Amino acid sequence: MTQSMRNRANWLIPCAAVGALLAALPQASRSADDPRDWLQKMNHALATRNYDGTFFHLSEGRVETMRIVHRVRAGRVSERLQSLDGSGREFVRNNDELTCYLPDQHTVLVEPRPDNGPFLGSLPQFGADVNEFYRIESLPATHILGRAARVIAVNPKDQFRFGYRLWLDEKTAMPLKTQLCDSRGQVIEQIFFARLDMPESIPDSDLAPAVRTEGMRWVRQGPSRDNASPALSAYRASELPPGFHLTVAGTQTIGGATVPASHLVYSDGLATVSVFVEAQPADAPGAHSTAAGADPGPSTPAEPPMQGLARVGSGFAFSTVVQGHQVTAVGEVPAQTVEFIAHAVKSSGSAELPRH
Amino acid sequence: MSEQIREQVSAFLDGELPNSETELLLKRLTRDGELRESFGRYALIGEAVRGTTRGGLITRGFTGRVNLAIDGESIPANEHVPHARGPRWWRPFAGAAVAAGVAAVAVVALQQRAVAPTLRPGVPLTAQTAVPAQGALRAASGAVPAPREAISYTVPATSPAAPAATFPARLTNYVFAHSKYSSGLAQRGVMADLLIESDEQQSPAVNEAAAHVAP
């Protein structure tokens, strides 16, 4: 995995990919009010400023209140994301690792996320062809949180991806409100700050989890074993929606499986879809429903294969069975995108995944 | 819910609530689940009334009629009325009946989106979906970097007696695994979703065989 991939756990870097849209554009051709410049300012502000804010996350009529604390000190980034009214879960990220406090599960999960490079250097870089699939425009300015705000829209040009509307603070370019929208502009999910402070410094205590960890189980995950069979590694999407291409391929153990799964990542530069391919147990109902299968997988207790479409957060998942393998596509994209990609997955016969 | 809180919620959604009152509202919302639910409905209704659901279900004429209804004025059938706004406290709840209709339409639309027949590989794109030149379907290429780390979130051992229960947990693990590669603004949504405790979503649990347990 590349360094830039590791750093994507930062939730407010989010805007990194939007900012990356700009990388390929000639600076000289933009005016001072070019919306793409504002996205770049936002990207820079998110990565370099200290901030402490409380925001609302609205999705499907449900509201959650969350707090984000982000500190950049001596080139090191620390971040804390906390649910204030729900599960009590917290994510604390430092340069080296992401720690997930799950009090409802009496568990703390620690995932290594090494980061030895400059933070800004971790921003993903994409080609100019990304602009083929999104249209960036300014909308009328407004006020939010008592501040003047620029409103920028990142509109998808087709129905294979979602777009965004962003309300950026005129002074700092920090996003005060964001909306995830479909290709018709309908809001799917939105986040807006009720409070946003940008202090000069943030004490360590503000980055310490509030969860009491006495009696909780700590789980630290090490590197995965790359022991997928060649047959499993041969699976790829033979066709993709416009603009999507394979960016990452590898194997890892997913869930309670005893064998690794192939994990493929497809992206158009802004939207990302993961495809998981797992050998289906030979005695599972429907394991060979799609085609006569090679590599039917280990003999383990039968688990029915997942089939069809499911809503996952603001995105979708689509599962099917291909040649005795469970194939699931997941992403913050419209339903037809995950379905398209999942249906396109097939074994190429002899491909071998690159090793890391 | 008091009228004062309604005013505060409405003013906040309009970006016009003073910071001092915002703090108070925030505290109330953190404590009061029912108020949060109402807040969510207000936000949805507000988007509809403000017409930010552009090009879709809500027309400008519809918005005007809703606002007239909020003002308590009669609306001739099929008459296109100008955009008008009522008193703030009214707007979000305004016409709860109308709002309920809007919400219902939104839900139906979402369900339709989830189950609508979709494009499949090998099927030519329609004019609606087509994008210029490079938009043609392209085959996936091979040489790409590989992920280096495993995901630490796992589901419990499956129980043949209750196979259906493993579906959401398995998907949740996929989402966790996917979150590492989510790009851009989508990352924010994924992380927020994972923080939310959902009745419909099983929490990821620990694979006993793979986990290293520390004191």
Coordinates of C-alpha atoms in Angstrom, one line a residue:
Chain A
M1 CA 0.0 0.0 0.0
T2 CA 1.3 3.4 -0.8
Q3 CA 1.8 6.1 1.8
S4 CA -1.0 8.2 0.3
M5 CA -3.3 5.3 0.8
R6 CA -2.4 4.9 4.4
N7 CA -3.2 8.5 5.1
R8 CA -6.7 8.5 3.8
A9 CA -8.0 7.4 7.2
N10 CA -8.0 11.1 8.1
W11 CA -11.7 11.9 7.7
L12 CA -11.3 15.5 7.1
I13 CA -8.7 15.0 4.5
P14 CA -11.7 14.0 2.7
C15 CA -11.4 16.9 0.6
A16 CA -8.0 15.7 -0.6
A17 CA -9.4 14.0 -3.6
V18 CA -11.5 17.1 -4.5
G19 CA -8.3 19.1 -4.2
A20 CA -6.5 16.6 -6.3
L21 CA -8.9 17.5 -9.1
L22 CA -7.0 20.7 -9.3
A23 CA -3.6 19.3 -9.6
A24 CA -3.8 18.7 -13.2
L25 CA -5.2 22.0 -14.1
P26 CA -3.1 24.9 -15.4
Q27 CA -2.9 27.5 -12.6
A28 CA -2.5 30.4 -15.0
S29 CA -5.9 29.8 -16.6
R30 CA -7.9 30.3 -13.4
S31 CA -9.3 33.5 -12.0
A32 CA -9.1 34.6 -8.4
D33 CA -12.6 33.3 -7.8
D34 CA -12.2 30.1 -9.6
P35 CA -14.1 27.4 -7.6
R36 CA -11.2 25.0 -8.2
D37 CA -8.9 27.4 -6.4
W38 CA -11.3 27.5 -3.5
L39 CA -11.3 23.7 -3.3
Q40 CA -7.5 23.8 -3.2
K41 CA -7.6 26.3 -0.4
M42 CA -10.0 24.1 1.5
N43 CA -7.8 21.1 1.0
H44 CA -4.8 23.1 2.3
A45 CA -6.8 24.4 5.3
L46 CA -8.0 21.0 6.3
A47 CA -4.5 19.5 6.2
T48 CA -2.6 22.3 7.9
R49 CA -4.9 24.1 10.4
N50 CA -5.8 23.2 14.0
Y51 CA -9.5 22.9 14.4
D52 CA -12.0 21.7 17.0
G53 CA -15.6 21.5 16.0
T54 CA -18.9 19.9 16.6
F55 CA -21.0 18.9 13.6
F56 CA -24.2 17.2 12.7
H57 CA -24.2 14.2 10.4
L58 CA -27.5 13.8 8.6
S59 CA -28.4 10.8 6.6
E60 CA -31.8 9.4 5.7
G61 CA -33.4 11.7 8.2
R62 CA -31.2 10.6 11.1
V63 CA -29.0 13.0 12.9
E64 CA -25.8 12.3 14.8
T65 CA -23.8 14.8 16.7
M66 CA -20.0 14.4 16.5
R67 CA -16.9 16.2 17.5
I68 CA -13.7 16.5 15.5
V69 CA -10.4 17.7 16.9
H70 CA -7.5 18.1 14.4
R71 CA -4.0 19.2 15.4
V72 CA -0.9 19.7 13.3
R73 CA 2.2 20.2 15.4
A74 CA 5.8 19.9 14.2
G75 CA 4.6 18.2 11.1
R76 CA 2.7 15.5 12.9
V77 CA -1.0 15.1 12.6
S78 CA -3.3 14.0 15.4
E79 CA -7.0 13.7 15.1
R80 CA -10.0 12.6 17.2
L81 CA -13.5 11.8 15.9
Q82 CA -16.1 11.2 18.6
S83 CA -19.8 10.3 18.6
L84 CA -21.5 12.6 21.2
D85 CA -24.9 11.1 21.3
G86 CA -24.8 7.6 19.9
S87 CA -22.6 4.6 20.5
G88 CA -19.9 6.5 22.4
R89 CA -17.4 5.3 19.8
E90 CA -14.3 7.3 19.1
F91 CA -11.5 7.1 16.5
V92 CA -8.2 8.6 17.4
R93 CA -5.6 8.9 14.7
N94 CA -2.0 9.7 15.0
N95 CA 0.6 9.6 12.4
D96 CA 1.4 6.0 13.2
E97 CA -1.9 4.4 13.9
L98 CA -5.6 4.6 14.0
T99 CA -7.2 3.5 17.3
C100 CA -10.9 2.7 17.3
Y101 CA -12.6 2.7 20.7
L102 CA -15.8 0.7 20.6
P103 CA -17.3 0.7 24.1
D104 CA -20.4 -1.0 22.9
Q105 CA -18.2 -3.9 22.0
H106 CA -15.8 -3.6 25.0
T107 CA -13.1 -3.5 22.4
V108 CA -10.3 -1.3 21.3
L109 CA -8.9 -1.9 17.8
V110 CA -5.5 -0.6 16.8
E111 CA -4.5 -0.5 13.2
P112 CA -1.0 0.6 12.1
R113 CA -1.0 3.6 9.8
P114 CA 2.7 4.5 9.4
D115 CA 3.3 7.9 8.0
N116 CA 6.8 9.1 7.6
G117 CA 6.3 11.7 5.0
P118 CA 5.0 15.3 4.9
F119 CA 1.3 15.4 5.4
L120 CA 0.5 17.5 2.3
G121 CA 2.7 15.2 0.3
S122 CA 0.2 12.4 1.0
L123 CA -2.5 14.0 -1.1
P124 CA -3.5 11.7 -3.9
Q125 CA -2.6 12.7 -7.4
F126 CA -4.9 12.1 -10.3
G127 CA -4.9 12.7 -13.9
A128 CA -6.7 15.4 -15.8
D129 CA -9.2 13.0 -17.1
V130 CA -11.0 13.2 -13.7
N131 CA -12.4 16.5 -15.0
E132 CA -14.2 14.6 -17.7
F133 CA -16.6 13.2 -15.1
Y134 CA -17.2 16.1 -12.7
R135 CA -18.2 19.7 -13.3
I136 CA -17.0 22.2 -10.7
E137 CA -19.0 25.5 -10.3
S138 CA -19.6 28.3 -7.9
L139 CA -23.1 28.8 -6.5
P140 CA -24.4 32.1 -4.9
A141 CA -22.5 33.0 -1.7
T142 CA -24.4 32.9 1.6
H143 CA -23.8 33.0 5.3
I144 CA -23.5 30.1 7.7
L145 CA -22.5 30.1 11.3
G146 CA -22.5 33.8 11.0
R147 CA -19.7 33.7 8.5
A148 CA -19.7 34.6 4.8
A149 CA -19.4 31.4 2.8
R150 CA -18.5 30.4 -0.7
V151 CA -20.6 27.6 -2.1
I152 CA -18.9 25.2 -4.5
A153 CA -20.6 22.4 -6.3
V154 CA -18.8 19.3 -7.7
N155 CA -21.4 17.8 -10.0
P156 CA -21.1 14.4 -11.5
K157 CA -21.6 14.3 -15.3
D158 CA -23.4 11.0 -15.2
Q159 CA -25.2 8.7 -12.8
F160 CA -22.3 6.5 -12.0
R161 CA -21.0 8.7 -9.2
F162 CA -22.1 11.2 -6.5
G163 CA -21.3 14.8 -6.3
Y164 CA -20.8 17.3 -3.5
R165 CA -21.8 20.8 -2.5
L166 CA -19.5 22.6 -0.1
W167 CA -20.0 25.8 1.9
L168 CA -16.5 27.2 2.5
D169 CA -15.7 29.9 5.1
E170 CA -14.7 33.0 3.1
K171 CA -11.8 33.7 5.5
T172 CA -10.3 30.3 6.1
A173 CA -11.7 28.1 3.3
M174 CA -12.7 25.6 5.9
P175 CA -15.8 23.6 5.0
L176 CA -18.7 24.7 7.2
K177 CA -21.2 22.4 5.5
T178 CA -21.0 19.7 2.9
Q179 CA -23.6 17.7 1.1
L180 CA -23.3 14.5 -0.8
C181 CA -25.7 14.6 -3.8
D182 CA -26.7 12.3 -6.5
S183 CA -26.5 13.1 -10.2
R184 CA -29.9 15.0 -10.0
G185 CA -28.6 17.1 -7.1
Q186 CA -30.7 15.5 -4.5
V187 CA -29.1 15.4 -1.1
I188 CA -28.1 12.0 0.2
E189 CA -26.0 13.0 3.2
Q190 CA -24.9 16.2 4.8
I191 CA -22.6 17.4 7.5
F192 CA -22.6 20.8 9.0
F193 CA -20.8 22.4 11.8
A194 CA -22.6 23.8 14.8
R195 CA -19.3 25.1 16.2
L196 CA -15.9 25.4 14.7
D197 CA -12.9 26.8 16.5
M198 CA -9.5 27.1 15.0
P199 CA -7.1 27.6 17.9
E200 CA -3.4 28.3 17.7
S201 CA -2.7 25.2 19.8
I202 CA -4.7 22.2 21.0
P203 CA -3.7 20.5 24.2
D204 CA -3.0 16.7 24.4
S205 CA -6.0 16.3 26.7
D206 CA -8.4 17.3 23.8
L207 CA -7.0 14.4 21.8
A208 CA -7.3 11.9 24.5
P209 CA -10.3 9.5 24.3
A210 CA -13.1 10.0 26.8
V211 CA -13.8 6.2 26.7
R212 CA -12.8 4.4 29.9
T213 CA -10.8 1.4 28.7
E214 CA -10.6 -0.6 31.9
G215 CA -11.7 -4.1 31.2
M216 CA -11.8 -3.6 27.5
R217 CA -10.0 -5.9 25.1
W218 CA -7.2 -4.4 23.0
V219 CA -6.7 -5.8 19.6
R220 CA -3.7 -4.9 17.5
Q221 CA -3.6 -6.0 13.9
G222 CA -0.4 -6.8 12.2
P223 CA 0.5 -7.1 8.5
S224 CA -1.6 -9.5 6.5
R225 CA -0.3 -12.7 4.9
D226 CA -0.4 -12.6 1.2
N227 CA -1.3 -16.1 0.6
A228 CA -4.1 -16.0 -1.9
S229 CA -4.3 -18.7 -4.4
P230 CA -3.5 -17.8 -8.0
A231 CA -7.1 -18.6 -8.9
L232 CA -8.4 -16.1 -6.5
S233 CA -5.9 -13.5 -7.6
A234 CA -7.0 -13.8 -11.1
Y235 CA -10.3 -12.1 -10.6
R236 CA -10.8 -8.6 -12.1
A237 CA -13.6 -6.5 -13.4
S238 CA -13.5 -7.0 -17.1
E239 CA -15.4 -3.8 -17.8
L240 CA -15.9 -0.6 -15.8
P241 CA -18.1 2.4 -15.7
P242 CA -16.6 5.4 -17.5
G243 CA -13.6 6.9 -15.7
F244 CA -13.0 4.1 -13.2
H245 CA -9.7 2.2 -13.2
L246 CA -8.0 -0.3 -10.9
T247 CA -5.8 1.5 -8.3
V248 CA -5.0 -1.1 -5.7
A249 CA -5.1 -4.9 -5.7
G250 CA -4.1 -7.2 -2.9
T251 CA -5.3 -9.9 -0.4
Q252 CA -6.4 -9.7 3.2
T253 CA -8.5 -11.6 5.7
I254 CA -11.9 -10.2 5.9
G255 CA -14.3 -10.9 8.7
G256 CA -14.3 -14.3 10.3
A257 CA -13.0 -16.0 7.1
T258 CA -10.3 -18.5 7.4
V259 CA -8.9 -17.8 4.0
P260 CA -7.8 -14.4 2.5
A261 CA -10.0 -12.5 0.1
S262 CA -8.9 -10.6 -2.9
H263 CA -9.5 -6.8 -2.4
L264 CA -9.6 -4.7 -5.6
V265 CA -10.0 -0.9 -5.5
Y266 CA -11.4 1.0 -8.5
S267 CA -11.5 4.8 -8.6
D268 CA -12.4 7.6 -10.9
G269 CA -10.1 9.9 -8.8
L270 CA -12.9 11.0 -6.5
A271 CA -15.3 8.1 -6.0
T272 CA -13.9 4.7 -4.9
V273 CA -15.3 1.2 -5.1
S274 CA -13.9 -1.8 -3.4
V275 CA -14.4 -5.3 -4.7
F276 CA -14.0 -8.3 -2.4
V277 CA -13.6 -11.8 -3.9
E278 CA -13.8 -14.7 -1.5
A279 CA -13.8 -18.4 -2.2
Q280 CA -17.3 -19.7 -1.4
P281 CA -17.4 -22.8 0.8
A282 CA -18.1 -25.8 -1.4
D283 CA -21.2 -26.8 0.5
A284 CA -22.8 -23.4 0.7
P285 CA -26.2 -23.1 -1.0
G286 CA -25.8 -21.5 -4.4
A287 CA -22.1 -21.5 -4.3
H288 CA -22.0 -22.6 -7.9
S289 CA -25.1 -21.0 -9.1
T290 CA -23.5 -18.7 -11.7
A291 CA -21.0 -20.9 -13.4
A292 CA -19.1 -24.1 -13.1
G293 CA -16.4 -23.1 -10.8
A294 CA -12.8 -23.6 -10.5
D295 CA -11.2 -23.2 -7.0
P296 CA -14.4 -23.9 -5.0
G297 CA -12.7 -23.0 -1.8
P298 CA -12.1 -24.7 1.5
S299 CA -14.4 -27.1 3.1
T300 CA -15.9 -25.0 6.0
P301 CA -19.3 -24.8 7.5
A302 CA -21.8 -23.6 4.9
E303 CA -22.7 -20.0 4.9
P304 CA -25.2 -18.8 2.3
P305 CA -23.7 -16.5 -0.2
M306 CA -24.8 -12.8 -0.2
Q307 CA -26.8 -11.9 -3.2
G308 CA -28.2 -8.5 -4.3
L309 CA -28.1 -4.9 -3.4
A310 CA -27.8 -3.4 0.1
R311 CA -27.6 0.1 1.4
V312 CA -24.5 0.8 3.4
G313 CA -24.2 4.2 4.9
S314 CA -24.3 6.8 2.1
G315 CA -23.3 4.2 -0.5
F316 CA -24.3 0.8 -1.7
A317 CA -23.0 -2.8 -1.8
F318 CA -23.9 -5.4 -4.4
S319 CA -23.1 -9.1 -4.0
T320 CA -23.2 -12.0 -6.4
V321 CA -21.5 -15.4 -6.9
V322 CA -19.1 -15.8 -9.8
Q323 CA -17.6 -19.2 -10.5
G324 CA -17.9 -20.4 -6.9
H325 CA -16.7 -17.1 -5.5
Q326 CA -18.5 -14.5 -3.4
V327 CA -18.1 -11.2 -5.1
T328 CA -19.1 -8.0 -3.4
A329 CA -18.6 -4.4 -4.6
V330 CA -18.9 -1.6 -2.0
G331 CA -18.6 2.1 -2.4
E332 CA -20.0 5.6 -1.9
V333 CA -21.5 5.5 -5.4
P334 CA -24.9 4.9 -6.8
A335 CA -26.4 1.5 -6.8
Q336 CA -25.9 0.9 -10.5
T337 CA -22.2 1.5 -10.2
V338 CA -21.6 -1.3 -7.6
E339 CA -23.9 -3.6 -9.5
F340 CA -22.2 -2.9 -12.8
I341 CA -18.8 -3.6 -11.4
A342 CA -19.8 -6.7 -9.4
H343 CA -21.4 -8.2 -12.5
A344 CA -18.2 -7.5 -14.5
V345 CA -15.9 -9.5 -12.2
K346 CA -14.6 -12.6 -13.7
S347 CA -11.5 -14.7 -13.5
S348 CA -8.9 -13.9 -16.1
G349 CA -7.4 -17.3 -15.7
S350 CA -3.8 -16.7 -15.1
A351 CA -3.3 -13.2 -13.6
E352 CA -1.0 -12.8 -10.6
L353 CA -1.4 -10.0 -8.2
P354 CA 1.6 -7.8 -7.6
R355 CA 3.3 -8.5 -4.3
H356 CA 4.1 -5.9 -1.8
Chain B
M1 CA -41.2 21.0 21.9
S2 CA -41.3 24.7 22.8
E3 CA -41.7 27.4 20.2
Q4 CA -38.4 28.8 21.3
I5 CA -36.6 25.6 20.4
R6 CA -38.4 25.5 17.1
E7 CA -37.2 29.0 16.4
Q8 CA -33.7 28.0 17.3
V9 CA -33.7 24.9 15.1
S10 CA -35.1 26.9 12.2
A11 CA -32.6 29.8 12.7
F12 CA -29.7 27.3 12.9
L13 CA -30.7 25.6 9.7
D14 CA -30.9 29.0 8.1
G15 CA -27.4 29.8 9.4
E16 CA -28.8 32.7 11.4
L17 CA -28.6 31.5 15.0
P18 CA -26.1 33.4 17.2
N19 CA -23.2 31.4 18.5
S20 CA -24.3 31.6 22.1
E21 CA -27.7 30.1 21.3
T22 CA -26.1 27.5 19.0
E23 CA -24.2 26.2 22.0
L24 CA -27.4 25.8 23.9
L25 CA -29.1 24.1 21.0
L26 CA -26.2 21.7 20.6
K27 CA -26.4 20.7 24.3
R28 CA -30.1 20.0 23.9
L29 CA -29.6 18.0 20.8
T30 CA -26.9 15.9 22.4
R31 CA -29.2 15.0 25.3
D32 CA -32.6 14.7 23.5
G33 CA -33.0 12.0 21.0
E34 CA -36.5 13.0 20.1
L35 CA -35.3 16.5 19.3
R36 CA -32.6 15.1 17.1
E37 CA -35.2 13.2 15.2
S38 CA -37.2 16.3 14.7
F39 CA -34.0 18.2 13.7
G40 CA -33.4 15.6 11.0
R41 CA -36.9 16.1 9.7
Y42 CA -36.5 19.8 9.8
A43 CA -33.3 19.6 7.8
L44 CA -35.0 17.4 5.2
I45 CA -38.0 19.7 4.9
G46 CA -35.8 22.7 4.9
E47 CA -33.9 21.4 1.9
A48 CA -37.1 20.8 0.1
V49 CA -38.6 24.1 0.9
R50 CA -35.5 25.9 0.0
G51 CA -35.6 24.1 -3.3
T52 CA -32.1 22.6 -3.0
T53 CA -33.4 19.4 -4.3
R54 CA -33.0 20.9 -7.7
G55 CA -34.1 19.4 -10.9
G56 CA -35.8 16.6 -9.1
L57 CA -38.9 16.1 -7.2
I58 CA -39.6 19.6 -6.0
T59 CA -40.4 22.4 -8.4
R60 CA -40.2 26.1 -7.7
G61 CA -43.9 26.3 -8.0
F62 CA -44.2 23.6 -5.4
T63 CA -42.0 25.5 -3.1
G64 CA -44.1 28.6 -3.5
R65 CA -47.2 26.6 -2.7
V66 CA -45.7 25.1 0.4
N67 CA -44.7 28.5 1.6
L68 CA -48.1 29.9 1.0
A69 CA -49.6 27.0 2.9
I70 CA -47.2 27.9 5.7
D71 CA -48.6 31.4 5.7
G72 CA -52.1 30.0 5.9
E73 CA -53.2 31.4 2.6
S74 CA -55.5 29.4 0.3
I75 CA -53.9 28.2 -2.9
P76 CA -55.9 27.8 -6.1
A77 CA -55.4 24.5 -7.7
N78 CA -52.6 24.4 -10.3
E79 CA -51.8 28.0 -9.8
H80 CA -48.1 28.8 -10.0
V81 CA -47.2 31.1 -7.2
P82 CA -44.1 33.2 -6.6
H83 CA -41.5 32.1 -4.0
A84 CA -42.6 33.4 -0.6
R85 CA -41.5 32.7 2.9
G86 CA -43.5 32.7 6.2
P87 CA -42.4 33.3 9.7
R88 CA -39.3 31.3 10.6
W89 CA -40.8 29.1 13.2
W90 CA -43.4 28.0 10.8
R91 CA -41.2 27.1 7.9
P92 CA -39.6 23.8 9.0
F93 CA -42.8 22.4 10.5
A94 CA -45.0 24.2 8.4
G95 CA -46.9 22.1 7.0
A96 CA -46.2 19.0 8.6
A97 CA -48.6 17.3 6.3
V98 CA -46.9 18.6 3.2
A99 CA -43.6 17.8 4.7
A100 CA -44.6 14.3 5.4
G101 CA -45.5 14.0 1.8
V102 CA -42.1 15.3 0.8
A103 CA -40.4 12.9 3.0
A104 CA -42.5 10.1 1.7
V105 CA -41.6 10.9 -1.8
A106 CA -37.9 11.1 -0.9
V107 CA -38.1 7.7 0.7
V108 CA -39.9 6.2 -2.2
A109 CA -37.3 7.7 -4.6
L110 CA -34.5 6.2 -2.6
Q111 CA -36.1 2.8 -2.6
Q112 CA -36.6 3.1 -6.3
R113 CA -33.1 4.0 -6.8
A114 CA -32.0 1.0 -4.8
V115 CA -34.0 -1.5 -6.8
A116 CA -34.2 0.0 -10.2
P117 CA -32.8 -2.1 -13.0
T118 CA -29.3 -1.0 -13.7
L119 CA -26.7 -1.1 -16.4
R120 CA -24.6 -4.2 -16.7
P121 CA -21.3 -4.8 -18.3
G122 CA -21.5 -5.3 -22.0
V123 CA -24.7 -3.3 -22.4
P124 CA -24.2 -0.1 -24.4
L125 CA -24.6 3.1 -22.4
T126 CA -27.6 5.2 -23.1
A127 CA -27.4 8.8 -24.0
Q128 CA -28.1 9.7 -20.4
T129 CA -25.1 7.9 -19.1
A130 CA -22.7 8.5 -21.9
V131 CA -19.7 10.8 -21.4
P132 CA -17.4 12.1 -24.0
A133 CA -14.7 10.2 -25.9
Q134 CA -12.9 8.5 -23.0
G135 CA -16.3 7.6 -21.5
A136 CA -16.4 4.4 -23.4
L137 CA -16.2 1.3 -21.2
R138 CA -12.7 0.4 -20.6
A139 CA -11.2 -2.8 -19.5
A140 CA -9.4 -2.9 -16.1
S141 CA -5.7 -3.1 -16.3
G142 CA -3.5 -5.2 -14.2
A143 CA -0.3 -3.7 -12.7
V144 CA -1.3 -1.8 -9.6
P145 CA 0.1 -1.4 -6.1
A146 CA -1.1 -3.9 -3.5
P147 CA -2.3 -3.1 0.0
R148 CA 0.2 -3.9 2.6
E149 CA -1.8 -4.2 5.8
A150 CA -4.7 -6.2 6.9
I151 CA -7.9 -4.8 8.2
S152 CA -8.4 -5.6 11.9
Y153 CA -12.2 -5.6 11.9
T154 CA -13.7 -9.0 11.8
V155 CA -17.0 -10.7 12.3
P156 CA -17.7 -13.4 14.8
A157 CA -17.7 -17.0 13.8
T158 CA -20.8 -17.7 11.8
S159 CA -23.7 -19.7 13.2
P160 CA -25.4 -22.0 10.7
A161 CA -28.5 -21.7 12.8
A162 CA -28.8 -18.0 12.0
P163 CA -27.1 -17.4 8.7
A164 CA -29.1 -14.2 7.9
A165 CA -27.6 -12.4 10.9
T166 CA -24.1 -12.6 9.4
F167 CA -25.1 -10.6 6.3
P168 CA -24.9 -7.1 7.8
A169 CA -21.9 -8.0 10.0
R170 CA -20.1 -9.2 6.9
L171 CA -21.0 -6.1 5.0
T172 CA -19.9 -4.0 7.9
N173 CA -16.5 -5.6 7.7
Y174 CA -16.3 -4.9 4.0
V175 CA -17.1 -1.3 4.7
F176 CA -14.4 -1.1 7.3
A177 CA -11.9 -2.6 4.9
H178 CA -13.1 -0.2 2.2
S179 CA -12.8 2.8 4.4
K180 CA -9.1 2.7 4.1
Y181 CA -9.3 3.3 0.4
S182 CA -12.3 5.7 0.3
S183 CA -11.2 8.8 -1.4
G184 CA -12.0 12.4 -0.9
L185 CA -15.2 13.5 0.8
A186 CA -16.5 10.0 0.8
Q187 CA -14.0 9.2 3.5
R188 CA -15.8 11.5 5.9
G189 CA -19.1 9.8 5.4
V190 CA -17.7 6.3 5.8
M191 CA -16.0 7.2 9.1
A192 CA -19.1 8.9 10.4
D193 CA -21.2 6.0 9.5
L194 CA -18.9 3.6 11.3
L195 CA -19.2 5.7 14.4
I196 CA -22.9 5.4 14.4
E197 CA -24.5 2.6 16.3
S198 CA -27.2 1.2 14.2
D199 CA -29.9 -1.3 15.0
E200 CA -29.6 -2.6 11.5
Q201 CA -25.8 -2.7 11.4
Q202 CA -23.9 -5.2 13.4
S203 CA -20.8 -3.9 14.9
P204 CA -17.5 -5.4 13.8
A205 CA -16.1 -7.8 16.2
V206 CA -12.8 -9.5 16.7
N207 CA -11.6 -12.6 15.0
E208 CA -10.2 -14.5 17.9
A209 CA -7.9 -16.5 15.7
A210 CA -6.3 -13.5 14.1
A211 CA -6.3 -10.9 16.8
H212 CA -3.5 -10.2 19.2
V213 CA -4.9 -9.3 22.6
A214 CA -3.0 -6.9 24.7
P215 CA -3.6 -6.2 28.4

